Coordinates of C-alpha atoms and ligand atoms in Angstrom, one line a residue:
X1 CA 79.1 106.9 109.0
X2 CA 81.1 106.2 106.0
X3 CA 84.5 107.1 105.9
X4 CA 85.9 107.9 102.6
X5 CA 89.3 105.9 101.2
X6 CA 91.1 109.4 101.2
X7 CA 90.1 109.4 104.9
X8 CA 91.5 106.4 105.9
X9 CA 94.8 106.7 103.6
X10 CA 95.4 110.1 105.1
X11 CA 94.7 109.2 108.4
X12 CA 97.2 106.3 108.5
X13 CA 99.7 108.4 106.6
X14 CA 99.3 110.5 110.1
X15 CA 99.6 107.8 112.5
X16 CA 102.8 107.1 110.6
X17 CA 104.6 110.4 110.8
X18 CA 103.7 111.2 114.2
X19 CA 105.2 107.6 115.4
X20 CA 108.4 108.8 113.3
X21 CA 108.4 111.9 115.1
X22 CA 107.6 110.6 118.2
X23 CA 110.6 108.1 118.0
X24 CA 113.1 111.2 116.7
X25 CA 112.8 110.1 113.1
X26 CA 111.6 112.0 110.1
X27 CA 108.0 111.0 108.3
X28 CA 110.1 110.6 105.0
X29 CA 111.9 107.6 106.3
X30 CA 108.5 105.6 106.6
X31 CA 107.3 104.2 103.3
X32 CA 103.9 103.0 103.2
X33 CA 103.0 100.3 101.0
X34 CA 99.3 99.3 100.7
X35 CA 98.5 95.8 100.6
X36 CA 96.0 95.2 98.3
X37 CA 95.4 91.3 98.5
X38 CA 91.6 90.4 97.4
X39 CA 90.5 94.0 96.9
X40 CA 89.3 94.8 93.6
X41 CA 91.3 97.0 90.7
X42 CA 88.8 99.8 91.0
X43 CA 89.4 100.2 94.8
X44 CA 92.9 99.8 94.8
X45 CA 93.2 102.7 91.5
X46 CA 91.0 104.7 94.3
X47 CA 93.7 104.2 97.1
X48 CA 96.8 105.0 94.6
X49 CA 94.8 108.2 93.3
X50 CA 95.0 109.9 96.9
X51 CA 98.5 110.6 96.1
X52 CA 99.7 109.0 98.9
X53 CA 100.6 105.5 97.9
X54 CA 103.2 104.6 95.6
X55 CA 103.8 100.8 96.4
X56 CA 101.4 98.0 96.5
X57 CA 102.0 94.6 97.9
X58 CA 100.0 91.2 96.9
X59 CA 100.6 87.8 98.5
X60 CA 99.5 85.8 95.6
X61 CA 101.8 85.3 92.3
X62 CA 98.2 84.7 90.9
X63 CA 97.0 88.0 91.9
X64 CA 99.5 89.9 90.6
X65 CA 98.9 88.2 87.2
X66 CA 95.3 89.4 87.6
X67 CA 96.0 92.8 88.6
X68 CA 99.2 94.2 87.1
X69 CA 98.5 94.0 83.0
X70 CA 95.1 95.4 84.2
X71 CA 96.5 98.4 85.7
X72 CA 96.1 102.0 84.3
X73 CA 99.2 102.6 82.5
X74 CA 99.4 106.6 83.5
X75 CA 99.4 105.4 87.6
X76 CA 102.7 104.7 88.5
X77 CA 103.3 102.0 91.2
X78 CA 105.9 99.5 92.6
X79 CA 104.2 96.0 93.0
X80 CA 105.8 94.0 95.8
X81 CA 105.8 90.2 96.6
X82 CA 105.1 89.9 100.4
X83 CA 103.8 86.3 100.5
X84 CA 105.4 83.2 100.0
X85 CA 106.8 82.4 96.4
X86 CA 107.3 78.8 95.1
X87 CA 110.1 78.4 92.7
X88 CA 107.7 77.0 90.1
X89 CA 106.0 80.5 90.5
X90 CA 109.4 82.6 90.0
X91 CA 109.5 83.6 86.9
X92 CA 105.8 84.9 86.4
X93 CA 106.8 86.6 89.7
X94 CA 110.2 88.8 88.1
X95 CA 107.5 89.6 85.2
X96 CA 105.4 91.2 87.7
X97 CA 107.2 92.7 91.0
X98 CA 109.5 95.2 91.5
X99 CA 110.5 93.7 94.8
X100 CA 110.2 90.2 96.1
X101 CA 110.3 90.3 99.9
X102 CA 109.6 86.9 100.9
X103 CA 113.0 85.3 100.1
X104 CA 114.1 83.1 102.6
X105 CA 116.1 80.5 101.1
X106 CA 118.9 79.7 99.0
X107 CA 116.9 77.5 96.5
X108 CA 114.6 80.5 95.8
X109 CA 117.2 83.0 95.7
X110 CA 119.3 80.7 93.1
X111 CA 116.3 80.6 91.2
X112 CA 115.4 84.5 91.1
X113 CA 119.6 84.9 89.9
X114 CA 118.8 82.1 87.4
X115 CA 116.1 83.5 85.7
X116 CA 117.1 87.2 86.1
X117 CA 120.4 86.5 84.4
X118 CA 118.5 84.7 81.3
X119 CA 116.0 87.5 80.9
X120 CA 118.7 90.1 81.5
X121 CA 116.0 91.6 84.6
X122 CA 117.2 93.3 87.7
X123 CA 115.2 92.8 90.8
X124 CA 115.1 94.1 94.9
X125 CA 114.7 91.5 97.2
X126 CA 114.5 91.4 100.9
X127 CA 115.3 88.4 103.1
X128 CA 111.7 86.9 105.0
X129 CA 113.1 86.6 108.9
X130 CA 110.7 84.2 111.2
X131 CA 111.0 86.4 114.0
X132 CA 108.2 84.9 116.0
X133 CA 109.6 81.6 115.9
X134 CA 106.0 80.4 114.9
X135 CA 105.9 77.0 112.8
X136 CA 103.2 78.6 110.6
X137 CA 105.3 81.7 109.7
X138 CA 107.9 81.6 106.8
X139 CA 111.1 82.9 106.8
X140 CA 114.9 82.0 107.6
X141 CA 115.5 81.7 111.3
X142 CA 117.4 84.8 112.9
X143 CA 120.4 82.6 113.4
X144 CA 120.3 81.5 109.9
X145 CA 120.1 84.7 108.5
X146 CA 123.8 85.7 108.3
X147 CA 124.8 82.7 106.5
X148 CA 122.0 82.8 104.2
X149 CA 123.1 86.3 103.2
X150 CA 126.9 85.6 102.9
X151 CA 125.8 82.8 100.3
X152 CA 123.3 85.0 98.4
X153 CA 126.2 87.4 98.1
X154 CA 128.4 84.7 96.6
X155 CA 126.4 83.1 94.1
X156 CA 123.4 85.4 93.7
X157 CA 125.0 88.8 92.5
X158 CA 122.1 90.1 90.5
X159 CA 119.9 90.1 93.0
X160 CA 119.8 93.6 94.9
X161 CA 119.1 92.6 98.7
X162 CA 117.4 95.8 100.2
X163 CA 117.2 94.6 103.6
X164 CA 115.2 92.1 106.1
X165 CA 111.2 92.0 106.1
X166 CA 109.6 89.9 109.1
X167 CA 105.8 89.7 110.2
X168 CA 105.2 90.3 114.1
X169 CA 103.8 87.5 116.0
X170 CA 100.5 86.5 116.6
X171 CA 99.7 88.0 119.9
X172 CA 98.2 90.9 121.6
X173 CA 101.3 91.2 123.8
X174 CA 102.8 94.4 122.8
X175 CA 106.0 93.5 124.5
X176 CA 106.3 90.4 122.5
X177 CA 105.6 92.1 119.4
X178 CA 108.0 94.7 120.4
X179 CA 110.7 92.5 121.2
X180 CA 110.3 90.7 117.6
X181 CA 110.2 94.1 115.7
X182 CA 113.6 94.9 117.8
X183 CA 115.2 92.0 117.0
X184 CA 114.9 92.6 113.2
X185 CA 116.1 95.8 114.0
X186 CA 119.5 94.2 115.8
X187 CA 120.0 91.5 113.3
X188 CA 120.2 94.2 110.4
X189 CA 122.5 96.1 112.1
X190 CA 124.8 93.3 112.6
X191 CA 124.1 92.2 109.1
X192 CA 125.5 95.5 107.9
X193 CA 128.7 95.6 109.8
X194 CA 129.2 91.8 108.9
X195 CA 128.6 92.4 104.9
X196 CA 129.3 95.9 104.3
X197 CA 126.0 96.4 102.7
X198 CA 123.8 99.0 103.4
X199 CA 120.3 97.0 103.9
X200 CA 118.4 100.5 104.2
X201 CA 114.8 98.6 104.1
X202 CA 113.2 96.9 107.6
X203 CA 109.9 95.8 106.4
X204 CA 107.7 95.2 109.2
X205 CA 104.5 96.5 110.8
X206 CA 101.1 96.1 109.4
X207 CA 97.3 97.5 110.3
X208 CA 97.4 96.5 114.3
X209 CA 100.8 97.0 114.8
X210 CA 102.8 99.4 112.7
X211 CA 103.4 102.3 115.4
X212 CA 105.1 100.0 117.3
X213 CA 107.1 99.0 114.5
X214 CA 108.4 102.5 113.5
X215 CA 109.3 103.0 117.0
X216 CA 111.7 99.9 116.7
X217 CA 113.0 100.9 113.1
X218 CA 110.7 99.7 110.6
X219 CA 111.5 101.9 107.1
X220 CA 108.3 100.3 105.7
X221 CA 104.9 99.5 106.8
X222 CA 102.3 97.1 105.0
X223 CA 99.2 98.0 105.8
X224 CA 95.9 95.9 104.5
X225 CA 92.8 96.3 106.8
X226 CA 93.6 99.9 108.3
X227 CA 93.5 100.9 104.5
X228 CA 90.7 99.0 102.6
X229 CA 88.5 97.9 105.5
X230 CA 88.1 94.4 106.5
X231 CA 89.2 91.6 103.7
Ligands
PLP1 C1 98.6 90.7 104.5 C2 99.3 91.0 104.5 C3 99.8 92.7 105.3 C4 98.8 93.5 105.9 O1 97.8 93.1 106.7 P1 96.6 93.8 107.5 O2 96.6 93.0 108.8 O3 95.5 93.9 107.1 O4 97.4 95.3 107.2 C5 101.1 92.8 105.6 N1 102.2 91.7 105.5 C6 101.7 91.0 104.7 C7 103.1 89.4 104.5 C8 100.5 89.8 104.6 O5 100.4 88.9 104.0

């Protein structure tokens, strides 16, 4: 049986709502971001036309360059860069994305700050944290996050720091995955009290682990496969 895009998005949204309610939260607390990397524009348009998606995530600047200028102007969405950003692509990223979720160094933050100042632009950013400790993953080490935030607050005042992002560990072990998410939430609470920032966004949870992430406090899940099918 072929499942329609509408059915898949609705099913994911329903799972999100149920997971939120099960942990005593409101469904409206959890934003669904559809990860559209490698997907053709027509398919992404279909997903957004369900009326259930207002945020799209891409992990390469190159794909933002191909998609954003061709996006239908009557369909309003926010584009998020969720993959690693090289400083030489920062200017392009700032032209195309509303939010950069992968800030993990002061050098990158300062580059973004400088371009924002030059171009009179504002951007939301998340700090990517490597909660799993896996060498293959980008993100600042949890114990360095506070120092980095303080440095960003001091020298990058145009950047609107909205919260934290992480990618769960690559394992089937639910306990280990839950611990990584729990550690990001705990870190965000510590940073909130040490910096006085609101840090409302906790971007964690993908197709295989979003219900667990919501249980641990996620406010934004990034879902590709469960919406678009296998890449
Ligand atoms: C690809 C990707 C996702 C989505 O992964 P799925 O397992 O397809 O849901 C989420 N976050 C990041 C950073 C990604 O690169």
